[in-house]
């Protein structure tokens, strides 16, 4: 981008105003000059964008017409590289196919260098992606089990139940003597006969 003499004069006045310690406001004419300069810069940026888009479209047309458009393609590509163009995979593939031509081989070497620098710059400016944590089966349960917690006291050992009488006799359970079955007379003892009252004569004598 090239500035005219008047635009350079405005830029010098703006720089002097920004660097001087006084805070005196700009005059109306100076403000108008600044606005005109900003508009000119915006228009130049837009025009540069339009020219770049036209150049890239023209370059793509010449690339699609290879190898018949070899000379025109190489000339446009060199101009684009000088203007800051970063060659893409299509350009590199086309140049590799035409490396038998000395000019194409030289342009290929230059384009590869530009592409490598572009990749390195992108890697430096692009933040590293976050690593994804893959959940493993049982990982959460194992993590919970590994957490320290209150120690549990061992439960007291319960005594083994005593063998029932119905259990068969064996080496660990010796046979017990059978209890005698009571007789009906022992369960229901006979009633005693009531004694007769004493005789009256005996009581009187």
Coordinates of C-alpha atoms in Angstrom, one line a residue:
X1 CA 0.0 0.0 0.0
X2 CA 1.4 3.4 -1.0
X3 CA 0.4 6.7 0.5
X4 CA 0.4 10.0 -1.3
X5 CA 2.2 13.1 -0.1
X6 CA -0.9 14.6 1.4
X7 CA -1.7 11.3 3.2
X8 CA 1.9 11.1 4.6
X9 CA 1.5 14.7 5.8
X10 CA -1.6 13.8 7.7
X11 CA 0.1 10.7 9.2
X12 CA 3.0 12.8 10.5
X13 CA 0.7 15.3 12.1
X14 CA -1.2 12.5 13.8
X15 CA 2.0 10.9 15.1
X16 CA 3.2 14.2 16.4
X17 CA -0.1 14.8 18.2
X18 CA 0.0 11.4 19.7
X19 CA 3.6 11.7 21.0
X20 CA 3.5 15.2 22.3
X21 CA 2.7 15.6 26.0
X22 CA 0.0 18.2 25.5
X23 CA -3.6 17.1 25.3
X24 CA -4.8 19.9 23.0
X25 CA -7.7 18.7 20.9
X26 CA -7.3 18.5 17.1
X27 CA -8.8 21.2 15.0
X28 CA -11.8 20.6 12.7
X29 CA -9.7 20.5 9.6
X30 CA -7.3 18.0 11.2
X31 CA -10.3 15.8 12.2
X32 CA -11.6 15.9 8.6
X33 CA -8.2 14.9 7.3
X34 CA -8.1 12.0 9.6
X35 CA -11.5 10.8 8.5
X36 CA -10.5 11.1 4.9
X37 CA -7.3 9.1 5.5
X38 CA -9.2 6.4 7.3
X39 CA -11.7 6.1 4.4
X40 CA -8.8 5.9 1.9
X41 CA -7.2 3.1 3.9
X42 CA -10.5 1.2 4.1
X43 CA -11.0 1.5 0.4
X44 CA -7.4 0.4 -0.3
X45 CA -7.9 -2.7 1.9
X46 CA -11.1 -3.6 0.1
X47 CA -9.5 -3.1 -3.3
X48 CA -6.6 -5.4 -2.3
X49 CA -9.1 -8.0 -1.2
X50 CA -10.8 -7.8 -4.6
X51 CA -7.5 -8.0 -6.5
X52 CA -6.5 -11.0 -4.4
X53 CA -9.7 -12.9 -5.1
X54 CA -9.4 -12.1 -8.8
X55 CA -5.8 -13.4 -8.8
X56 CA -6.8 -16.6 -7.1
X57 CA -9.6 -17.3 -9.5
X58 CA -7.3 -16.7 -12.4
X59 CA -4.7 -19.0 -10.9
X60 CA -7.3 -21.8 -10.5
X61 CA -8.4 -21.4 -14.1
X62 CA -4.8 -21.7 -15.3
X63 CA -4.2 -24.7 -13.0
X64 CA -7.2 -26.5 -14.4
X65 CA -6.0 -25.9 -18.0
X66 CA -2.5 -27.6 -17.3
X67 CA -0.3 -28.6 -19.0
X68 CA -1.3 -26.4 -21.9
X69 CA -1.2 -23.3 -19.7
X70 CA 2.1 -24.1 -18.1
X71 CA 3.9 -20.8 -18.7
X72 CA 0.9 -18.6 -17.7
X73 CA 0.3 -20.7 -14.6
X74 CA 3.9 -20.5 -13.4
X75 CA 4.0 -16.8 -13.9
X76 CA 0.8 -16.2 -12.0
X77 CA 1.9 -18.5 -9.2
X78 CA 5.2 -16.7 -8.8
X79 CA 3.3 -13.4 -8.6
X80 CA 0.9 -14.9 -6.0
X81 CA 3.8 -16.2 -3.9
X82 CA 5.4 -12.8 -3.9
X83 CA 2.2 -11.3 -2.7
X84 CA 2.0 -13.6 0.2
X85 CA 0.0 -16.5 -1.2
X86 CA 0.3 -19.8 0.5
X87 CA 0.1 -22.7 -2.0
X88 CA -2.4 -25.4 -1.4
X89 CA -2.3 -29.1 -2.1
X90 CA -3.6 -28.6 -5.6
X91 CA -0.7 -26.3 -6.5
X92 CA 1.9 -28.6 -5.0
X93 CA 0.4 -31.6 -6.8
X94 CA 0.4 -29.7 -10.1
X95 CA 4.0 -28.6 -9.7
X96 CA 5.2 -32.2 -8.8
X97 CA 3.6 -33.4 -12.0
X98 CA 5.5 -30.7 -13.9
X99 CA 8.8 -31.0 -12.2
X100 CA 10.5 -32.1 -15.4
X101 CA 10.4 -28.5 -16.4
X102 CA 13.3 -26.5 -14.8
X103 CA 11.1 -23.5 -14.0
X104 CA 8.4 -25.7 -12.5
X105 CA 11.0 -27.5 -10.4
X106 CA 12.3 -24.2 -9.0
X107 CA 8.8 -22.9 -8.3
X108 CA 8.0 -26.2 -6.6
X109 CA 10.9 -25.9 -4.3
X110 CA 9.9 -22.3 -3.4
X111 CA 6.3 -23.3 -2.9
X112 CA 7.2 -26.2 -0.6
X113 CA 9.2 -23.9 1.6
X114 CA 6.3 -21.4 1.9
X115 CA 3.9 -24.3 2.7
X116 CA 6.2 -25.7 5.4
X117 CA 6.6 -22.3 7.1
X118 CA 2.8 -21.8 7.0
X119 CA 2.3 -25.2 8.7
X120 CA 4.9 -24.4 11.4
X121 CA 3.2 -21.0 12.0
X122 CA -0.2 -22.6 12.4
X123 CA 1.1 -25.2 14.8
X124 CA 2.7 -22.5 16.9
X125 CA -0.5 -20.4 17.0
X126 CA -3.0 -23.2 17.3
X127 CA -3.6 -24.3 20.9
X128 CA -3.1 -28.0 21.6
X129 CA -6.3 -30.0 21.6
X130 CA -7.4 -31.4 24.9
X131 CA -6.8 -35.1 25.3
X132 CA -10.0 -37.1 25.7
X133 CA -10.3 -39.2 28.8
X134 CA -11.5 -42.7 27.9
X135 CA -13.6 -44.3 30.6
X136 CA -12.5 -47.9 31.4
X137 CA -14.9 -50.6 32.5
X138 CA -14.8 -50.6 36.3
X139 CA -12.6 -47.6 36.6
X140 CA -15.0 -45.6 38.7
X141 CA -15.6 -48.5 41.0
X142 CA -11.9 -49.2 41.4
X143 CA -11.3 -45.5 42.1
X144 CA -14.0 -45.5 44.8
X145 CA -12.5 -48.7 46.3
X146 CA -9.1 -47.1 46.4
X147 CA -10.3 -44.0 48.4
X148 CA -9.4 -44.2 52.0
X149 CA -12.4 -44.6 54.3
X150 CA -13.2 -45.6 57.9
X151 CA -11.9 -49.0 58.7
X152 CA -14.5 -51.6 59.5
X153 CA -14.0 -53.8 62.5
X154 CA -14.0 -57.5 61.8
X155 CA -17.3 -59.1 62.7
X156 CA -17.2 -61.5 65.6
X157 CA -17.3 -65.1 64.6
X158 CA -20.7 -66.6 65.3
X159 CA -20.7 -69.9 67.2
X160 CA -21.7 -72.9 65.2
X161 CA -25.2 -74.1 66.1
X162 CA -25.6 -77.1 68.4
X163 CA -26.5 -80.3 66.6
X164 CA -30.2 -81.2 66.9
X165 CA -31.3 -84.5 68.4
X166 CA -32.6 -85.6 65.0
X167 CA -29.1 -85.4 63.5
X168 CA -27.6 -88.8 62.8
X169 CA -24.8 -90.0 64.9
X170 CA -21.4 -89.7 63.4
X171 CA -17.8 -89.3 64.3
X172 CA -18.3 -85.7 65.2
X173 CA -21.6 -86.2 67.0
X174 CA -21.5 -89.2 69.5
X175 CA -24.8 -91.0 70.1
X176 CA -26.7 -89.9 73.2
X177 CA -28.6 -92.4 75.4
X178 CA -32.3 -92.4 74.7
X179 CA -34.6 -91.0 77.4
X180 CA -37.1 -93.5 78.8
X181 CA -40.7 -92.8 77.9
X182 CA -42.9 -92.3 81.1
X183 CA -45.7 -94.7 81.7
X184 CA -49.3 -93.5 82.1
X185 CA -49.2 -94.3 85.8
X186 CA -46.3 -91.9 86.2
X187 CA -48.0 -89.2 84.3
X188 CA -51.4 -89.6 85.9
X189 CA -50.9 -91.0 89.5
X190 CA -54.0 -92.9 91.0
X191 CA -56.2 -90.9 93.4
X192 CA -56.2 -91.8 97.0
X193 CA -59.5 -93.1 98.6
X194 CA -60.9 -90.7 101.2
X195 CA -60.6 -92.0 104.8
X196 CA -64.0 -92.6 106.6
X197 CA -64.9 -90.3 109.5
X198 CA -64.4 -91.7 113.0
X199 CA -67.4 -93.5 114.6
X200 CA -69.7 -91.5 117.0
X201 CA -69.3 -94.0 119.8
X202 CA -65.8 -93.8 119.9
X203 CA -66.0 -90.1 120.0
X204 CA -68.4 -90.2 123.0
X205 CA -66.4 -92.8 125.1

